[in-house]
Tab-separated table of C-alpha atoms in Angstrom:
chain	number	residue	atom	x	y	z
A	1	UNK	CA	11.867	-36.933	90.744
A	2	UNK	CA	8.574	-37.657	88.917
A	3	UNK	CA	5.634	-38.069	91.281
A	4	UNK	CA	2.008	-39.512	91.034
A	5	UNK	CA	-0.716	-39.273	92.896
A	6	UNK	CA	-4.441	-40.239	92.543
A	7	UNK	CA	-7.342	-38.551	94.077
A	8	UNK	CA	-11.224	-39.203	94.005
A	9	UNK	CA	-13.834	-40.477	95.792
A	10	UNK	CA	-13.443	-43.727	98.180
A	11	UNK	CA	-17.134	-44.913	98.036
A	12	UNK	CA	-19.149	-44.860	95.335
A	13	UNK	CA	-22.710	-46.257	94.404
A	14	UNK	CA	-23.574	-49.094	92.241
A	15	UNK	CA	-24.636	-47.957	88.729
A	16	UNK	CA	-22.644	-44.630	89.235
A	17	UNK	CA	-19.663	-43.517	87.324
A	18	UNK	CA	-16.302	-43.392	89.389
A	19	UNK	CA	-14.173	-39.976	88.569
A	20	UNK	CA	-10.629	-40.435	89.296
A	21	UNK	CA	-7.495	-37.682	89.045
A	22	UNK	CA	-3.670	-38.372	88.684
A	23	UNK	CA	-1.423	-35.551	89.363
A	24	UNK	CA	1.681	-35.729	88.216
A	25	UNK	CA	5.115	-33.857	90.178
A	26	UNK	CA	8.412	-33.397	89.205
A	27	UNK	CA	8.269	-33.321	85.548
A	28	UNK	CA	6.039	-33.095	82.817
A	29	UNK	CA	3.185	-34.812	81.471
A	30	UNK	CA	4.043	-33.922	77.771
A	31	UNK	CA	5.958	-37.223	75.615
A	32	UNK	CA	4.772	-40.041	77.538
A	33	UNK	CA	2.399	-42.397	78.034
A	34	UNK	CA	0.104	-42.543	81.564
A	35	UNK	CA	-2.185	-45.696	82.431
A	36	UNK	CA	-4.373	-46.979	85.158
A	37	UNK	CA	-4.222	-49.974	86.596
A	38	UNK	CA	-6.635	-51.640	89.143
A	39	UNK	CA	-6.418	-54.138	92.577
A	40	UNK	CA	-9.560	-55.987	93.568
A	41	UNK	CA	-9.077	-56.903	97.143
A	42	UNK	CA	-6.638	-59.988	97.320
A	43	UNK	CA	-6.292	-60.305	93.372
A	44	UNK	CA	-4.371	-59.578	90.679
A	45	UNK	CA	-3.332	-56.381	88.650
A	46	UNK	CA	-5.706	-55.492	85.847
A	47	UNK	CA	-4.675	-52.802	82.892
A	48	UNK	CA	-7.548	-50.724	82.672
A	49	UNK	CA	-5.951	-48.327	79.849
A	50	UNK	CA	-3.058	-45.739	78.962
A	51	UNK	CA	-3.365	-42.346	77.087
A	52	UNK	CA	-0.612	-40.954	75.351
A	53	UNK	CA	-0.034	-37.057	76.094
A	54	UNK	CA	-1.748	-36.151	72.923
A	55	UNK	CA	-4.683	-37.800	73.964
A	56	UNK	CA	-4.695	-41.063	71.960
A	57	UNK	CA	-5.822	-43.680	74.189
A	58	UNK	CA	-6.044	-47.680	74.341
A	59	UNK	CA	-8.468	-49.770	76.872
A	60	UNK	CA	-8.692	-52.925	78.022
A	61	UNK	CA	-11.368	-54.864	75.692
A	62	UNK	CA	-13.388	-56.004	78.692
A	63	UNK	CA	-13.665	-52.653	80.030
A	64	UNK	CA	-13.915	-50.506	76.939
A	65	UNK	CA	-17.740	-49.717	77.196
A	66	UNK	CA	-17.066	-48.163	80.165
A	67	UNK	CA	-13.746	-46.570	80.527
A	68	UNK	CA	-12.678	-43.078	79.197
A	69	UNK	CA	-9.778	-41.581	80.362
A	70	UNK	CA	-8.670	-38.055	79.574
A	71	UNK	CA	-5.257	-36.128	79.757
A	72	UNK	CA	-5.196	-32.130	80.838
A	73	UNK	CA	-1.364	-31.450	80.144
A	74	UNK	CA	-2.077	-27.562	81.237
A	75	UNK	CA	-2.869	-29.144	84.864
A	76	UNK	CA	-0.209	-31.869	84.402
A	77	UNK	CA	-3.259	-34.299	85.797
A	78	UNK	CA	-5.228	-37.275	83.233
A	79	UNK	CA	-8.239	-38.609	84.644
A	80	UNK	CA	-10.311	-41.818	84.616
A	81	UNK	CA	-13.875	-42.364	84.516
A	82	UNK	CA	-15.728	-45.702	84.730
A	83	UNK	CA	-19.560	-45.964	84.444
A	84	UNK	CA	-22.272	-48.553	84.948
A	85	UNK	CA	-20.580	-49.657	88.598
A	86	UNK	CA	-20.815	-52.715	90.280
A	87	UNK	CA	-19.632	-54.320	93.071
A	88	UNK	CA	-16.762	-56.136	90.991
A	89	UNK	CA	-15.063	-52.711	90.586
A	90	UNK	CA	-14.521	-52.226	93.812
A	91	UNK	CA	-10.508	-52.169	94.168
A	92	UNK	CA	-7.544	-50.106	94.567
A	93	UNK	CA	-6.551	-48.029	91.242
A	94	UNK	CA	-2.957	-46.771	90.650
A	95	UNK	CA	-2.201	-44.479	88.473
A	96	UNK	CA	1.388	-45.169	86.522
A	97	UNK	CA	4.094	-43.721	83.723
A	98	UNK	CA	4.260	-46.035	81.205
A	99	UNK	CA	7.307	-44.559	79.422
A	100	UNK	CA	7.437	-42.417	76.086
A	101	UNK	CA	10.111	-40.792	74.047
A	102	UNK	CA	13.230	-40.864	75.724
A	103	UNK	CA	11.694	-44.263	78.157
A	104	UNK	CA	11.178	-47.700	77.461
A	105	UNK	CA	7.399	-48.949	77.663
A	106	UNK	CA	7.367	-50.012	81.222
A	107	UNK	CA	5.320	-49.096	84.109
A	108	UNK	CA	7.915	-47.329	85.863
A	109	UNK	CA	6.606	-44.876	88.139
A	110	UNK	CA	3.339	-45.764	90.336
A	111	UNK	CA	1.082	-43.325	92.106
A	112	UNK	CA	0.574	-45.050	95.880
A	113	UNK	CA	-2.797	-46.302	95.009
A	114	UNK	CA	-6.568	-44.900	96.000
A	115	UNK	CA	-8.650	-47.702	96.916
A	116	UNK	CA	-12.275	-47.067	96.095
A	117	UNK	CA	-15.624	-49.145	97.326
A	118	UNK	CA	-18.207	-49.552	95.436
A	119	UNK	CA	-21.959	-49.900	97.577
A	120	UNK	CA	-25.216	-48.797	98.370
B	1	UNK	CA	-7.161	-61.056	76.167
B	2	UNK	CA	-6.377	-63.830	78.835
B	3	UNK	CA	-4.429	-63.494	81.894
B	4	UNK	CA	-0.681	-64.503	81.308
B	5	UNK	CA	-0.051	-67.905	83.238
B	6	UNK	CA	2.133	-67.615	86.524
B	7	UNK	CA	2.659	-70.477	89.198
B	8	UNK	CA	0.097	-69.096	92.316
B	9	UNK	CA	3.306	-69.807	95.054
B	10	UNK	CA	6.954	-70.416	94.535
B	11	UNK	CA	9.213	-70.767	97.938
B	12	UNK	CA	13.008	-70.821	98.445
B	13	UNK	CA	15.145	-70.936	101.473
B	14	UNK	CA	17.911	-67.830	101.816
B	15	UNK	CA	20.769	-67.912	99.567
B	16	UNK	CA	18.983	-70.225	97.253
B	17	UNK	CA	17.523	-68.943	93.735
B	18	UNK	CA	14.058	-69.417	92.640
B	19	UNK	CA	12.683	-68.704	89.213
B	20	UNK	CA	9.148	-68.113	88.227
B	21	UNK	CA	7.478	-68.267	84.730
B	22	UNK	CA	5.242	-66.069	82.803
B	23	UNK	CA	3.568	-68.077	79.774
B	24	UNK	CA	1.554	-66.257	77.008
B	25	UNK	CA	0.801	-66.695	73.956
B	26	UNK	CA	1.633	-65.576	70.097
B	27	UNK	CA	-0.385	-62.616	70.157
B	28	UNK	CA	1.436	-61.178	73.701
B	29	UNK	CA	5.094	-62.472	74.997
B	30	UNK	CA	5.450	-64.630	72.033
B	31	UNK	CA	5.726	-61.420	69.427
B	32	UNK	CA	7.149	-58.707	71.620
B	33	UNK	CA	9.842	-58.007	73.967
B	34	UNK	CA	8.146	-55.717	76.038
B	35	UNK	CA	7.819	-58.247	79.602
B	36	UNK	CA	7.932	-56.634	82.523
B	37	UNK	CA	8.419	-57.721	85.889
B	38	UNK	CA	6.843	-56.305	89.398
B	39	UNK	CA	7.931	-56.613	92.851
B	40	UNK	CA	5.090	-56.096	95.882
B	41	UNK	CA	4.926	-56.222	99.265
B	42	UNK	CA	1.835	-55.988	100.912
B	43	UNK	CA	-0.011	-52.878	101.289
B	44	UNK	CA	2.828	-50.796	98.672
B	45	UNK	CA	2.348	-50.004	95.231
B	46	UNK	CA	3.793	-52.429	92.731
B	47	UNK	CA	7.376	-51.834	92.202
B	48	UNK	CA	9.116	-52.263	88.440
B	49	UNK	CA	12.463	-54.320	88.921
B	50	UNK	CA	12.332	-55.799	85.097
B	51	UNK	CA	11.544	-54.170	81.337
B	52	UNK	CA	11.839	-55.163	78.045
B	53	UNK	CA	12.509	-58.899	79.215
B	54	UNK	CA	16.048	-58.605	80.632
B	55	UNK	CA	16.776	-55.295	81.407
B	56	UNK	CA	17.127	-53.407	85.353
B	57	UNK	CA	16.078	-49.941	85.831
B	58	UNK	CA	18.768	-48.147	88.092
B	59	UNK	CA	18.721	-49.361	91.501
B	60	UNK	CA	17.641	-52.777	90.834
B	61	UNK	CA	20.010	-55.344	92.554
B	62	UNK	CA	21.653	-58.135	89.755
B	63	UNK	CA	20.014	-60.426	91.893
B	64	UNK	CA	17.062	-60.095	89.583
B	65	UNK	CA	17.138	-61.442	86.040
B	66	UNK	CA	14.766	-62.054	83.494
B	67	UNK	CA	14.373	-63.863	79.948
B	68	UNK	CA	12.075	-64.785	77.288
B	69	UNK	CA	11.935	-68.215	75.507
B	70	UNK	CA	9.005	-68.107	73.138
B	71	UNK	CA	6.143	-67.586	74.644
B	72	UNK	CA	7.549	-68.145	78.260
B	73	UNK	CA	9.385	-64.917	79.987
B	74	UNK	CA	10.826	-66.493	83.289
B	75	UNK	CA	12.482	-64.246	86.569
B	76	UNK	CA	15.187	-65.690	88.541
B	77	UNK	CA	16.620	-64.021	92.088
B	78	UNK	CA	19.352	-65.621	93.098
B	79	UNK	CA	21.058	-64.995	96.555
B	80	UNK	CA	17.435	-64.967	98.249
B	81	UNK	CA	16.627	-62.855	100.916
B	82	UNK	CA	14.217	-62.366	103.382
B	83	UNK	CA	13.213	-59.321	101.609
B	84	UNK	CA	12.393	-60.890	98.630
B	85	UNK	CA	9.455	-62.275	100.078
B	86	UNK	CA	6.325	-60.260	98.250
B	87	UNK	CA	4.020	-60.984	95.317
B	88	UNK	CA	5.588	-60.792	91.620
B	89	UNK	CA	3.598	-60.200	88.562
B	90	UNK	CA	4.462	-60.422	84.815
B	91	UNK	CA	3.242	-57.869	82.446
B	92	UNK	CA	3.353	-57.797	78.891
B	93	UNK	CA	2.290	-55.891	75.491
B	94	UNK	CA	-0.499	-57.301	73.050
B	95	UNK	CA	-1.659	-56.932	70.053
B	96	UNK	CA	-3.905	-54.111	69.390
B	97	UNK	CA	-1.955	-52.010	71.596
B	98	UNK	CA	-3.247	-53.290	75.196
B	99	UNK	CA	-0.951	-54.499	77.829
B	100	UNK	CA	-1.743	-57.712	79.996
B	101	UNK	CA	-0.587	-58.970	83.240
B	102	UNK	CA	-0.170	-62.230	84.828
B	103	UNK	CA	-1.972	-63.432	87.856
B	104	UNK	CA	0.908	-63.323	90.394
B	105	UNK	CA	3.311	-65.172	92.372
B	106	UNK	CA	3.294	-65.094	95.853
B	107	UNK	CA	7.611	-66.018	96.996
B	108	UNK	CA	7.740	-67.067	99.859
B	109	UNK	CA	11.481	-67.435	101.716
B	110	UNK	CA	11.627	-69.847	104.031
């Protein structure tokens, strides 16, 4: 069965970009749609943004200045980078399928979560 | 794009059924039936037990149900159980192709 799982830094500095990897097992990356979505501490989910395996993408409006996320389907891995950091970023971010071709649009399939910290 | 609305805290005692609402608005759960629901227990990675307003993925109990009036998407368990104690969030599509959730609903069984 399909697999995710994020990897990256756990701390990073304020003002720095975060780098974040999802690796996807058990199937391929090609025909569907892959998002992130992020935890604060206590709080809610947040969409951050999904790209599509072709490498169209769609952000969330309050984060689009600062969010890019990327697909390598040779790698079977997409990839999320935030910039301009503060301390309100700090959270746990999943990485998840969001369905495609042959799946409904749902965030079926979660990656366990990486929680990251950002401070000085 | 806003948060969709969700009470903070809904409680039931076993065997009883509970139902929580999702309101958005014309632009998100009013004009598509793409709702989602989420299951979480603390610590785990959300967990998917609704899509496209009413239906189960495979492995979902029937003891979770979900419908759309509007724009107000609502879950029900019935038959609670102690396991059904975790947060719930409702997620749904927008316009310009984003995707918004609510701000959870922490079930508590009594």
């Amino acid at each position: 069965q399909v697999q995710l799982q994020e990897s990256g830094p756990g701390l990073v500095k304020p003002s720095e970009t975060l780098s974040l990897t999802c690796t996807v097992s058990g199937g391929s990356i090609s025909s569907y749609y892959w998002s992130w979505i992020r935890q604060p501490p206590g709080k809610g989910l947040e969409w951050v943004g999904h790209i599509y395996y072709s490498g169209t993408t769609s952000y969330n409006p309050s984060l689009k200045s600062r969010v890019t996320i990327s697909i390598d389907t040779s790698k079977n891995q997409f990839s999320l980078k935030l910039s301009s950091l503060t301390a309100a970023d700090t959270a746990i971010f999943y990485c998840a399928r969001l369905g495609g071709w042959d799946l409904p649009l749902a965030f079926d399939i979660w990656g366990q979560g990486t929680m990251v910290t950002v401070s000085s | 794009q806003s948060a969709l609305t969700q009470p903070a805290s809904v409680s039931g005692s076993p065997g009883q059924s509970i139902t929580i609402s999702c309101t958005g608005t014309s632009t998100d759960v009013g004009s598509y039936n793409l709702v989602s629901w989420f299951q979480q227990h603390p610590d785990k990675a959300p967990k998917l037990m609704i899509y496209e307003g009413a239906k189960r993925p495979s492995g979902i109990s029937n003891r979770f149900s979900g419908s759309k009036s509007g724009k107000t998407a609502s879950l029900t368990i019935s038959g609670l159980q102690a396991e059904d104690e975790a947060d719930y969030y409702c997620c749904s599509f927008g316009s310009s192709g984003t995707w918004v959730f609510g701000g959870g609903t922490r079930l508590t069984v009594l």
